[in-house]
Coordinates of C-alpha atoms in Angstrom, one line a residue:
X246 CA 0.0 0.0 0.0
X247 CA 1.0 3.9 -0.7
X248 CA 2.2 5.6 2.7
X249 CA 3.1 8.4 4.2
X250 CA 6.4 7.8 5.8
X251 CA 9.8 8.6 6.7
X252 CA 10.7 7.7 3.5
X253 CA 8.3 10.2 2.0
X254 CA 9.6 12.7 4.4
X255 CA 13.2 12.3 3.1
X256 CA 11.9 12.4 -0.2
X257 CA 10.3 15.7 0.2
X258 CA 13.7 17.2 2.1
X259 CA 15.8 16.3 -0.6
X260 CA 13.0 17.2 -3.4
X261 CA 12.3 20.8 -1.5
X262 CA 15.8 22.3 0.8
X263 CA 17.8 23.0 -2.3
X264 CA 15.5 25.1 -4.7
X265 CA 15.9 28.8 -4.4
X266 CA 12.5 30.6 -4.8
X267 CA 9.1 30.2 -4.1
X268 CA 8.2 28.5 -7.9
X269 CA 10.5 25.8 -7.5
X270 CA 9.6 25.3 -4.3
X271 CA 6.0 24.3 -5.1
X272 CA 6.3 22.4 -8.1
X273 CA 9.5 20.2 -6.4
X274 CA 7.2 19.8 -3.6
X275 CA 3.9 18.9 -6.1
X276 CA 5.8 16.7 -8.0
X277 CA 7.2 15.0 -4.7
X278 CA 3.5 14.2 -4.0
X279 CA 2.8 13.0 -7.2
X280 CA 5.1 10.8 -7.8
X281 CA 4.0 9.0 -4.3
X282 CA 0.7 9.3 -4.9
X283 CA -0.9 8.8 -8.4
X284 CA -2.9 11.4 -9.7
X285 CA -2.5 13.0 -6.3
X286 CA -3.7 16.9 -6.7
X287 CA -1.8 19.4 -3.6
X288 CA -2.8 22.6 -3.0
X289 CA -0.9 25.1 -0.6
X290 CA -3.7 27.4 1.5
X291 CA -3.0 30.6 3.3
X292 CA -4.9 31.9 6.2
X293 CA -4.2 35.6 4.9
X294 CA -5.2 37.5 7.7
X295 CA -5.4 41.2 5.3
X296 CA -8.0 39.6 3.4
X297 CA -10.1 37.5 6.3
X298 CA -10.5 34.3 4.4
X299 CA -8.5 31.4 3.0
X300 CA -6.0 32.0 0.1
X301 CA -4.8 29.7 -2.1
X302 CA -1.1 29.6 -3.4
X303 CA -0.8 27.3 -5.6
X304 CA -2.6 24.3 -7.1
X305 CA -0.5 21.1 -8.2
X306 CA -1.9 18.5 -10.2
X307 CA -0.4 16.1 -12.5
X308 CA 1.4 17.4 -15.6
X309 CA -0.3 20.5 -14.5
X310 CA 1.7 23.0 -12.0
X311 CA 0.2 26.8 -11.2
X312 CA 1.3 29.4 -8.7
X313 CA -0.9 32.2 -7.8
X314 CA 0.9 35.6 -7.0
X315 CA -0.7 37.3 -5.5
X316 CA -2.8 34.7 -3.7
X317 CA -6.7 33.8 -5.1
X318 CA -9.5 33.2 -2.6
X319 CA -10.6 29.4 -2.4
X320 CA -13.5 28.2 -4.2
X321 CA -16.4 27.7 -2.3
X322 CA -16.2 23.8 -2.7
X323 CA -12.8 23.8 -1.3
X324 CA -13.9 26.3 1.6
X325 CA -16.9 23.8 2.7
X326 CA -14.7 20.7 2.3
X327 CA -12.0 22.6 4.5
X328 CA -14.3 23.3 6.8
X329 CA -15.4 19.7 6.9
X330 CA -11.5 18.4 7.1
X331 CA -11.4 20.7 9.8
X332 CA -14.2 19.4 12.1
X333 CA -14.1 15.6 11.2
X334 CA -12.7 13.4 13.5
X335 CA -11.1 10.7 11.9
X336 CA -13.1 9.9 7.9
X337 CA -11.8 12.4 5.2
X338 CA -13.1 10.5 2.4
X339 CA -15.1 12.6 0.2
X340 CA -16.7 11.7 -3.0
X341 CA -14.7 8.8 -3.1
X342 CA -11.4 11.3 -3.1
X343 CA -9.3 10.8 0.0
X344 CA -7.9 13.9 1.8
X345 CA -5.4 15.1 3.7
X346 CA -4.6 18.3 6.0
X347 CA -0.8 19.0 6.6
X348 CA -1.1 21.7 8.9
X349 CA 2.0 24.2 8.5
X350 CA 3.1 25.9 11.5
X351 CA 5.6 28.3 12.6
X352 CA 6.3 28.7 16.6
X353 CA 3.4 26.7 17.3
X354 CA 1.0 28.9 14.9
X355 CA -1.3 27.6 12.3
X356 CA -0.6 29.9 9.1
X357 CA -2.4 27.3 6.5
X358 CA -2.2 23.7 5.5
X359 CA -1.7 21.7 2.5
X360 CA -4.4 19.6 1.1
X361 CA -3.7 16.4 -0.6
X362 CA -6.5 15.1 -2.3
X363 CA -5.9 11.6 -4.0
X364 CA -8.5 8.7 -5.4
X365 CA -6.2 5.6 -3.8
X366 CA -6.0 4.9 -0.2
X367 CA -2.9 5.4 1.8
X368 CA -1.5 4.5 5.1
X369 CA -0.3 7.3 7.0
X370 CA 2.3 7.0 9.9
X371 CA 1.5 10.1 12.5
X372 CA 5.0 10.8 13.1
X373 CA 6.1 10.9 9.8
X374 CA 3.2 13.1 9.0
X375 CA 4.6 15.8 12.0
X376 CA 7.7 15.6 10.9
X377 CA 6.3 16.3 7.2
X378 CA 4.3 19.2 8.6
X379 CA 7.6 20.7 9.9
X380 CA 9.8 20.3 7.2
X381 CA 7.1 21.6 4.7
X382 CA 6.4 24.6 7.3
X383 CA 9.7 26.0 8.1
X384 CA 10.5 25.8 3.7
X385 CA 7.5 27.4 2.8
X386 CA 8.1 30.2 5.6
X387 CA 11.6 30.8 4.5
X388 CA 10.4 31.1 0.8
X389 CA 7.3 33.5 1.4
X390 CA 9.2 35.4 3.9
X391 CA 11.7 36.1 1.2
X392 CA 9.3 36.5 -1.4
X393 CA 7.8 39.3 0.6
X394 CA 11.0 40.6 1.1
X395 CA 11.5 40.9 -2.9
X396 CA 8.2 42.9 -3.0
X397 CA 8.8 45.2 -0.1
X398 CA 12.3 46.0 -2.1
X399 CA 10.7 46.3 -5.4
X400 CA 7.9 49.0 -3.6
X401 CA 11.0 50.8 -2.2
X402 CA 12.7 50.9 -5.4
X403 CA 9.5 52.3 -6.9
X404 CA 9.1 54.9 -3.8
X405 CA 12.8 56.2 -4.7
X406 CA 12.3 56.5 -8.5
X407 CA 9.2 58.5 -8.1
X408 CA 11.2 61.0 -5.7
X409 CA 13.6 60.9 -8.0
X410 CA 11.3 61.9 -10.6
X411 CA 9.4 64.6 -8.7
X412 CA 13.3 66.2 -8.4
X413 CA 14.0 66.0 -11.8
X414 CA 10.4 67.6 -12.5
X415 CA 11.9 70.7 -10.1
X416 CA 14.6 71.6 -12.6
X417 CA 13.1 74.3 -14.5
X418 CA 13.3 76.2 -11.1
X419 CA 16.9 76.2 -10.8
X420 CA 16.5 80.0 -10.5
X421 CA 14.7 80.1 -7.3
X422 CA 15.9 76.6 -5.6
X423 CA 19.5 78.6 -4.8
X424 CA 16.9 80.4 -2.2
X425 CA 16.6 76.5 -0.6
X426 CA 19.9 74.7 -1.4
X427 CA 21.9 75.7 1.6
X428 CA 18.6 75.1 3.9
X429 CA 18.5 71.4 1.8
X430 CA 22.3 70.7 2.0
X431 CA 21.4 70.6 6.0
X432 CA 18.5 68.3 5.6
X433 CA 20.3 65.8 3.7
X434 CA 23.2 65.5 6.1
X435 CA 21.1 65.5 9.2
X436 CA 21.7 62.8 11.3
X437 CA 18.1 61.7 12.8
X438 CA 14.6 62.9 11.9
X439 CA 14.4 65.0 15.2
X440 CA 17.6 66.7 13.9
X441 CA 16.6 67.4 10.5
X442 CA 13.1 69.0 11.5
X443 CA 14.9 71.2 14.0
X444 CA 17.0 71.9 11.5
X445 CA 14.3 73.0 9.1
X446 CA 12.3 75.6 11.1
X447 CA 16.0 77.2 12.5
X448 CA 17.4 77.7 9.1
X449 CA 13.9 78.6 7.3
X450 CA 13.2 81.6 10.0
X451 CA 16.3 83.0 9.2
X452 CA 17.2 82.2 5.5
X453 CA 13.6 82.9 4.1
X454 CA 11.3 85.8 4.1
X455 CA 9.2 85.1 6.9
X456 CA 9.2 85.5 10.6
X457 CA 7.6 82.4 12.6
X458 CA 7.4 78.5 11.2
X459 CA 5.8 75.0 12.7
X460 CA 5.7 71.6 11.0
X461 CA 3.1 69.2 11.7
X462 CA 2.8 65.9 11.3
X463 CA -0.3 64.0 10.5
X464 CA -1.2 60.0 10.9
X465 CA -3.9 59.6 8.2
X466 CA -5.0 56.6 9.3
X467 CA -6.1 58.1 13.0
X468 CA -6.7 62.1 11.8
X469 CA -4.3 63.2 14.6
X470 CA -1.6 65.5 14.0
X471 CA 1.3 66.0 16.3
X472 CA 3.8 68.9 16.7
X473 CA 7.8 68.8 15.9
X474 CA 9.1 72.1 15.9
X475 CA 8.3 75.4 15.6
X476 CA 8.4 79.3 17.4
X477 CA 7.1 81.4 19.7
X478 CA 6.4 84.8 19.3
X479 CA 10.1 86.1 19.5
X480 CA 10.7 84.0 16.9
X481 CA 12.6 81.6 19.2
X482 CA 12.5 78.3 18.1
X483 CA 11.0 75.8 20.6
X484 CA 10.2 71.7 20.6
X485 CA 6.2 71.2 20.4
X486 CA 6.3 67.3 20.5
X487 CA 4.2 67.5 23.2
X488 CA 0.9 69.2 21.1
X489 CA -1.2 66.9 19.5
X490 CA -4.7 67.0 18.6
X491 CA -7.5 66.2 15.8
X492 CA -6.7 67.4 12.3
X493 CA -10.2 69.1 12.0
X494 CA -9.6 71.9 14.7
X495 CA -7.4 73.2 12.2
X496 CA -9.5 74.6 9.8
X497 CA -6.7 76.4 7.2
X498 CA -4.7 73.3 7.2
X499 CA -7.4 70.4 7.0
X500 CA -8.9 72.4 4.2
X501 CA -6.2 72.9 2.2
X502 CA -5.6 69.0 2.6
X503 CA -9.1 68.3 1.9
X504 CA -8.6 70.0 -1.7
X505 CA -5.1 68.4 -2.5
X506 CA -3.8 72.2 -2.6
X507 CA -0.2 72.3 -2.1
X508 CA -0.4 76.1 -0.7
X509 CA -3.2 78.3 1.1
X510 CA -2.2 81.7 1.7
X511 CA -4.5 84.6 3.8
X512 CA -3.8 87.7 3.8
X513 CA -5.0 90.2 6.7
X514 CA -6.2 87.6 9.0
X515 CA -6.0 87.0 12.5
X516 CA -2.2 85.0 14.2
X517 CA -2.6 82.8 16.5
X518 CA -0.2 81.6 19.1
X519 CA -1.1 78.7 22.0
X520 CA -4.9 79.4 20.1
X521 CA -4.6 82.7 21.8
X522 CA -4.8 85.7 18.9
X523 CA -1.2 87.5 18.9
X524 CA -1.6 89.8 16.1
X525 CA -2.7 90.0 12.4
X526 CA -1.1 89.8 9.1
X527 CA -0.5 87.0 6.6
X528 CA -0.3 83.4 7.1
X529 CA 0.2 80.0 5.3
X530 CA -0.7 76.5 5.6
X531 CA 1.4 74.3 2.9
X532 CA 0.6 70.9 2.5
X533 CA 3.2 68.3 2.9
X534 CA 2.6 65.3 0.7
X535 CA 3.6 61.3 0.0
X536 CA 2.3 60.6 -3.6
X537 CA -1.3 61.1 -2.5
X538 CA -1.2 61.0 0.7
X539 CA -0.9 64.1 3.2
X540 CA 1.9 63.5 5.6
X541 CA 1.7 66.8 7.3
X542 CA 2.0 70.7 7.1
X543 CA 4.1 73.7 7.3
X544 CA 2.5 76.6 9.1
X545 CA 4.0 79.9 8.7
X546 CA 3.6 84.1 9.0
X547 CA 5.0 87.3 9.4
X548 CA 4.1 88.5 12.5
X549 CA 7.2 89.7 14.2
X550 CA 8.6 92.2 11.4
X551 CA 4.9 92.4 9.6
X552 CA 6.9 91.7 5.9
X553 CA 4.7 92.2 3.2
X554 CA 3.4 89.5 1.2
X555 CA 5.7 89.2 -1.9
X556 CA 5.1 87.9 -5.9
X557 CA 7.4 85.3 -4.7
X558 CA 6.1 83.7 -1.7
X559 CA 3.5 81.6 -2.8
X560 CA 6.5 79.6 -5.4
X561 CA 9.0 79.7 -2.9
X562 CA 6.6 77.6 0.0
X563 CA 5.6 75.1 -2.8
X564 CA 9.0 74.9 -3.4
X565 CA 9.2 74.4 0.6
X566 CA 7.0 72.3 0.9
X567 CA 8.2 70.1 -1.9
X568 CA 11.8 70.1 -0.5
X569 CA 10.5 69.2 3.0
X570 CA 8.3 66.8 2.0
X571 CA 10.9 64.7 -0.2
X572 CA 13.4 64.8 3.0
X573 CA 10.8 63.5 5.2
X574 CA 10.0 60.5 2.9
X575 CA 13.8 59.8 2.6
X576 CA 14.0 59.9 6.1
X577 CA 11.4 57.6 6.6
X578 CA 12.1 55.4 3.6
X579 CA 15.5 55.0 5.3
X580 CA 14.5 54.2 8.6
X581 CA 12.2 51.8 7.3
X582 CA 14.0 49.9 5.6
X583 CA 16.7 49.7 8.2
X584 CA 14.0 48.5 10.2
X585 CA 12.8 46.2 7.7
X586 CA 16.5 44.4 6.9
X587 CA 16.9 44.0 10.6
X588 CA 13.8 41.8 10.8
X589 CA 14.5 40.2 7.4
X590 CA 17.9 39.0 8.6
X591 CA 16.5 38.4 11.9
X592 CA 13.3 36.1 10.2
X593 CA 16.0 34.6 7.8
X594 CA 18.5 33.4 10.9
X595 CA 15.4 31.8 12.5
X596 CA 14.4 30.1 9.4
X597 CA 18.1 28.4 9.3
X598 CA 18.1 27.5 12.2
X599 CA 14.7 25.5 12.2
X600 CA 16.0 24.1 8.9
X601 CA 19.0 23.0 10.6
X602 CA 17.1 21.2 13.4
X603 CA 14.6 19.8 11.1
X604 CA 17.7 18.3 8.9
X605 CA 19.3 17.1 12.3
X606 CA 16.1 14.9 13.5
X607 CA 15.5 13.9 10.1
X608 CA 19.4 12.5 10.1
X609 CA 18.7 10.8 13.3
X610 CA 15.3 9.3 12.5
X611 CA 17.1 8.0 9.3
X612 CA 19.5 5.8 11.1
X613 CA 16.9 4.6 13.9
X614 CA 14.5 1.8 14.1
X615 CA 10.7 3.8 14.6
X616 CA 9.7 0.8 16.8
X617 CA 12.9 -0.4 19.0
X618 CA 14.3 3.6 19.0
X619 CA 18.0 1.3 18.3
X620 CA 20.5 1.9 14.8
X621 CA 18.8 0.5 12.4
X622 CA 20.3 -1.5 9.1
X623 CA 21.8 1.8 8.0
X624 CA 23.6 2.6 10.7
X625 CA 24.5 -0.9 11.0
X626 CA 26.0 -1.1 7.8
X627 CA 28.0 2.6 8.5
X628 CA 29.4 1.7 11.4
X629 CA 30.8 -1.5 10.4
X630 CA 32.2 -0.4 7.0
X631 CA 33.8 1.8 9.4
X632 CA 35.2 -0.2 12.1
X633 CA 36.0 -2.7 9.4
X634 CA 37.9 0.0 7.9
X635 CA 39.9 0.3 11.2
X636 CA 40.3 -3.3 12.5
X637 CA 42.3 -3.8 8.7
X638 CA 44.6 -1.0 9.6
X639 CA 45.3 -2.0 13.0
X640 CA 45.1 -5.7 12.7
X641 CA 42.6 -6.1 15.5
X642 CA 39.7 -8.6 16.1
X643 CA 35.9 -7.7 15.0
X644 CA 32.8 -9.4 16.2
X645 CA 29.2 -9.4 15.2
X646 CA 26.8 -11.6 17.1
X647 CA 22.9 -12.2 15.2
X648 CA 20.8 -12.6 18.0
X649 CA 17.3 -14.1 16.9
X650 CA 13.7 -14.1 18.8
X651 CA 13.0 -17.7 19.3
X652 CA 9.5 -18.9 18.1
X653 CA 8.5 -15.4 17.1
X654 CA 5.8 -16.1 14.5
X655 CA 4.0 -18.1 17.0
X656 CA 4.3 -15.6 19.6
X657 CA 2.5 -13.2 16.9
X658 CA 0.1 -15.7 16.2
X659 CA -1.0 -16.2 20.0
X660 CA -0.5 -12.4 21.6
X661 CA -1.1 -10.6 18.3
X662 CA 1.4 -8.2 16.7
X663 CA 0.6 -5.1 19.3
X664 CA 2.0 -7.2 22.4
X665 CA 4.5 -8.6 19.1
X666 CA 6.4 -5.1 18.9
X667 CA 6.0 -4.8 23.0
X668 CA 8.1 -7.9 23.1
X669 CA 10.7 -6.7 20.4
X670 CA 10.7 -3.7 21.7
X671 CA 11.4 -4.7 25.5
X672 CA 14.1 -7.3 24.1
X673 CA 16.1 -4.3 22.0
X674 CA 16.4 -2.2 25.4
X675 CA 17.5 -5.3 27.4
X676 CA 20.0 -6.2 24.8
X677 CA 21.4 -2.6 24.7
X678 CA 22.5 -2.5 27.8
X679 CA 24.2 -5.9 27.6
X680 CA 27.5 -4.0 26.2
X681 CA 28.4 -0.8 27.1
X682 CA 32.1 -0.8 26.0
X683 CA 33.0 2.0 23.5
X684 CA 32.3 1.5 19.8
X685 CA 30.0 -1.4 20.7
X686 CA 26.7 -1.1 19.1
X687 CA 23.5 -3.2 19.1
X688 CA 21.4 -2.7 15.6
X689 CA 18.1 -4.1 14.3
X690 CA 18.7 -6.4 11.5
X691 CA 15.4 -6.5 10.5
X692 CA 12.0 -8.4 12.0
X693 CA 13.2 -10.3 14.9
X694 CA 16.9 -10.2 14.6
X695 CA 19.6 -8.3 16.0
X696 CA 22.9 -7.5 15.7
X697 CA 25.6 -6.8 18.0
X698 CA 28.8 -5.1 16.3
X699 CA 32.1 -5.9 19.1
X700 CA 35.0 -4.0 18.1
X701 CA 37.8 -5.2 19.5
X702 CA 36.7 -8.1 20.9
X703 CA 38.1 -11.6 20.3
X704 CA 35.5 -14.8 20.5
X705 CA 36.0 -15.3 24.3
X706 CA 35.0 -11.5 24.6
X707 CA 32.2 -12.4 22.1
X708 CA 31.1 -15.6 23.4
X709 CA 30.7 -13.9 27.2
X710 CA 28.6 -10.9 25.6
X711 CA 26.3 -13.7 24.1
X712 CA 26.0 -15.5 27.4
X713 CA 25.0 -12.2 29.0
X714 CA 22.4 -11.5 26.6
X715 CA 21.0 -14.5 26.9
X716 CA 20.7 -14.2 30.7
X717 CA 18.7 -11.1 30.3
X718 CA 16.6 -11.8 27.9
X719 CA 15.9 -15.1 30.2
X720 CA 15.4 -12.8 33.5
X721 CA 12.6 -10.4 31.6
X722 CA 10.2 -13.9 31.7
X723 CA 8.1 -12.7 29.2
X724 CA 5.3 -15.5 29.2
X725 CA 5.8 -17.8 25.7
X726 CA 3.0 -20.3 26.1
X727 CA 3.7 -21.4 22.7
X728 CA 7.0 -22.2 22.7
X729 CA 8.5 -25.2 22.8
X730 CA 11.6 -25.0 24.7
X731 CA 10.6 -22.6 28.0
X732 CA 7.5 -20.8 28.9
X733 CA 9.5 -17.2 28.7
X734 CA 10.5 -15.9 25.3
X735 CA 14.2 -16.7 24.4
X736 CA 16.7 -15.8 22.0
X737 CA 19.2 -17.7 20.1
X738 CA 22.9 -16.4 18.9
X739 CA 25.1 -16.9 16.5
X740 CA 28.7 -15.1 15.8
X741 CA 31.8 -14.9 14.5
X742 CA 35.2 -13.0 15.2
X743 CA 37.8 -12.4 12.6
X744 CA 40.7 -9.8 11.8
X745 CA 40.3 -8.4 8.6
X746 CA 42.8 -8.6 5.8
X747 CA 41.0 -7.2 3.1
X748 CA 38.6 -4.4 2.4
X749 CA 35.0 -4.7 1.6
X750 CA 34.7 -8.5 2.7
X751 CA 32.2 -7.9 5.7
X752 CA 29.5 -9.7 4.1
X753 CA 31.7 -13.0 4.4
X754 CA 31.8 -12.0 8.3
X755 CA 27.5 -11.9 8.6
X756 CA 27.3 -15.2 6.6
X757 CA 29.9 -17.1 9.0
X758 CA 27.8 -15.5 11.8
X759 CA 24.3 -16.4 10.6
X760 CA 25.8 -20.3 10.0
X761 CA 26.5 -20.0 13.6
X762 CA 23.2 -18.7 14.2
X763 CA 21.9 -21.5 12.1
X764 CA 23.9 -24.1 14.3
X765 CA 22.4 -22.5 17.8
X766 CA 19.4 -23.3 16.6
X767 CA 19.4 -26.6 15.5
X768 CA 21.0 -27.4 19.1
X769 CA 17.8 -26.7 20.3
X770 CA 17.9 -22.7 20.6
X771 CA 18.0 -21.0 23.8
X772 CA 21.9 -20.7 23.4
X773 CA 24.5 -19.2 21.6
X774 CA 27.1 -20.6 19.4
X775 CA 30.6 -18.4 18.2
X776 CA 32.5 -19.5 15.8

């Protein structure tokens, strides 16, 4: 029958760690699933929290592979069989189509799942399907966390150009910018926000032809507007962080917004200062903007030296206004981003480091036996290429000893195969604490069989770490009623010592051992025979 395995898992690793974006990543992964299960059809969903709904990525079928970027809602079949999936208990067969939700997770949070839907029955081992769930997770997060990244670049490329644009566009007033360039020089080499707005009102009050100045800040999104900096009516400048209030009890400046002017000037009108009335004369409210969107204002008048309005004025506070606004998107572009590489690398460290733990487990699960948690074959056959390896070089003795379950299939036959892998399970720890010498190893051969790998050890070594095995597997007493030679399940052995002379001939080594094995057992079993 199809499963859902370890094996699977390891398939999927080495099908999904080395692609490089997002696209190969799906179809390696759809292609993975496919090629397990036939006519299997995967599809990656998103719980995408800025649109309240279910989002699907990408849709893998046989011979037919689509990513959607950006995201599509789910259709509404797919929505009620989630739903279903979601609330069922153990039966996911639907319309004859079996189903399966791989939940992905990062930090112990459900971000979406990936649906298998295939017409064939599988077996699915629970373990194997966690571990799937991780790998999958921690891959797909790395690749959407760096696709994002790749967006959020392209839309800061695509902020610069347009300031970049909106400069050029300012050339035909090379005239009248030399009025701003020292005051802009400053901006650009300011070291901090704080810095450059101080900066701004300072050099304006006394560079340009007007008395008092305050910049504003506005959050769109709330409608409150916050001071910076600005003066008092000496003209001192002074720090007004502390005001903030709604943007409509500023009637000049929210209605100058409002209309997407970029200046309102009034003449002969009333000053205010601390919403006191300090004098009259002219004032004005220039918009500060991002593309479309109002970012704050410059407030300004003339009522400390009462300079007449000028032809000039109203060009040189766009021009202001232009200026300031391009410095404060810089600014914040900058910061921003610096923000947003931090977390980036930060997300990216995170994501290799899971990786790294996922491809550590998935080493170790890979040379261990799921049901006696000893080596299994592979590590079996590592570790004694290895120590073969060694034992040639230094012209030392090598062991193995097969240690077999006596009467097994009838202990199956009369406990059943639950109480089966209790009893194989119970037998691997008791042999693995049999030898505890360095470089000693005992391995699961496969069904009831076991090996022990001796380095070092001659056949008197050998034949004593048989005789203790088969004390202790004597002393568990696990009842046997079926067996013909003791009432407590039993082991045989059979083993061989040599000293290796050339490479690559281990397998003589097992067959010597399992002819040993087969003499132990036609002695009656119960016992152990080394050659």
């Amino acid at each position: 029958m199809i499963a859902l395995d370890y094996a699977f898992c390891l398939k999927v690793g080495e099908a999904i760690c080395p692609q490089k974006d997002l696209n190969d990543f799906c179809l390696a992964l759809g292609l993975a699933f496919t090629k397990q299960f036939t006519d299997a059809r995967s599809q990656l969903l998103i719980n995408d929290e800025n649109h309240a709904g279910w989002q699907q990525l990408a849709d893998i079928k046989p011979r037919h592979f689509q990513l959607f970027s950006p995201m599509i809602p789910i259709s509404e079949h797919d929505d009620l069989l989630l739903t279903n999936l979601l609330t069922a208990e153990s039966d996911h067969l639907y319309n004859d189509v079996f189903n399966q939700l791989i939940p992905l997770k990062i930090r112990g949070s459900s971000y979406g799942y990936l649906l298998l839907k295939t017409p064939h029955k599988y077996h699915v081992d629970r373990h194997a399907l966690e571990m799937l769930s991780l790998l999958i997770s921690g891959a797909l997060d790395s690749h959407l966390q760096h696709h994002a990244f790749l967006l959020e670049r392209s839309h800061h490329q695509k902020t610069e150009e347009k300031r970049v644009q909106e400069v050029c566009s300012q050339k035909g007033l090379l005239e009248q910018l030399h009025i701003l360039h020292k005051i802009s020089l400053r901006l650009w080499h300011s070291h901090s926000l704080d810095n450059m707005l101080h900066t701004a009102v300072y050099e304006c009050i006394h560079a340009l032809d007007f008395d008092r100045m305050a910049i504003f800040l506005l959050n769109s999104h709330t409608g409150l507007m916050r001071g910076t900096y600005g003066t008092d009516i000496n003209g001192t400048v002074t720090n007004e962080q502390w005001y903030c209030t709604a943007m409509y009890e500023h009637y000049h400046a929210k209605t100058t917004l409002d209309k997407k002017q970029h200046i309102n000037i009034n003449e002969g009108t009333a000053l205010f200062h601390d919403n006191v009335e300090v004098g009259k004369g002219w004032n004005a409210t220039i918009s500060l903007w991002d593309g479309d969107e109002p970012i704050g204002w410059i407030a300004c008048d003339n009522l400390i030296t009462h300079t007449p309005l000028k032809s000039y004025h109203s060009e040189l506070l766009k021009l202001l206004g232009v200026t300031m606004s391009q410095h404060l998107i810089q600014r914040r572009s900058q910061d921003e981003l610096k923000l947003l590489n931090l977390s980036l690398e930060q997300r990216v460290a995170d994501r290799t480091a899971q990786l790294e733990e996922v491809n550590k487990r998935l080493n170790q699960i890979s040379r261990e036996d799921s049901l006696t948690k000893v080596p299994n074959r592979r590590m079996l056959d590592e570790k004694m290429e290895e120590e073969w390896r060694r034992a040639m070089r230094y012209q030392t003795p090598l062991s193995i000893l097969i240690v077999d379950i006596d009467h097994f299939k009838q202990y199956n036959d009369l406990y059943g195969h639950a109480l089966g892998d209790k009893c194989l399970a119970q037998v691997a720890k008791t042999l693995s604490q049999v030898e505890r010498r360095a470089g000693a190893i005992l391995a699961r051969f496969g069904g009831e069989e076991f090996v022990f790998l001796l380095p070092g050890s001659n056949r008197e070594n050998a034949k004593s770490v048989a005789d203790r095995a088969l004390d202790a597997i004597t002393a568990l007493q696990i009842p046997h009623d079926d067996s013909p030679i003791c009432p407590y399940v039993t082991v045989s052995i059979g083993g061989k010592t040599c000293i290796p002379d050339k490479p690559n001939s281990q397998q003589q080594l097992f067959i010597d051992a399992d002819v040993a094995l087969y003499e132990a057992k036609s002695s009656g079993k119960n016992q152990a025979f080394v050659l």
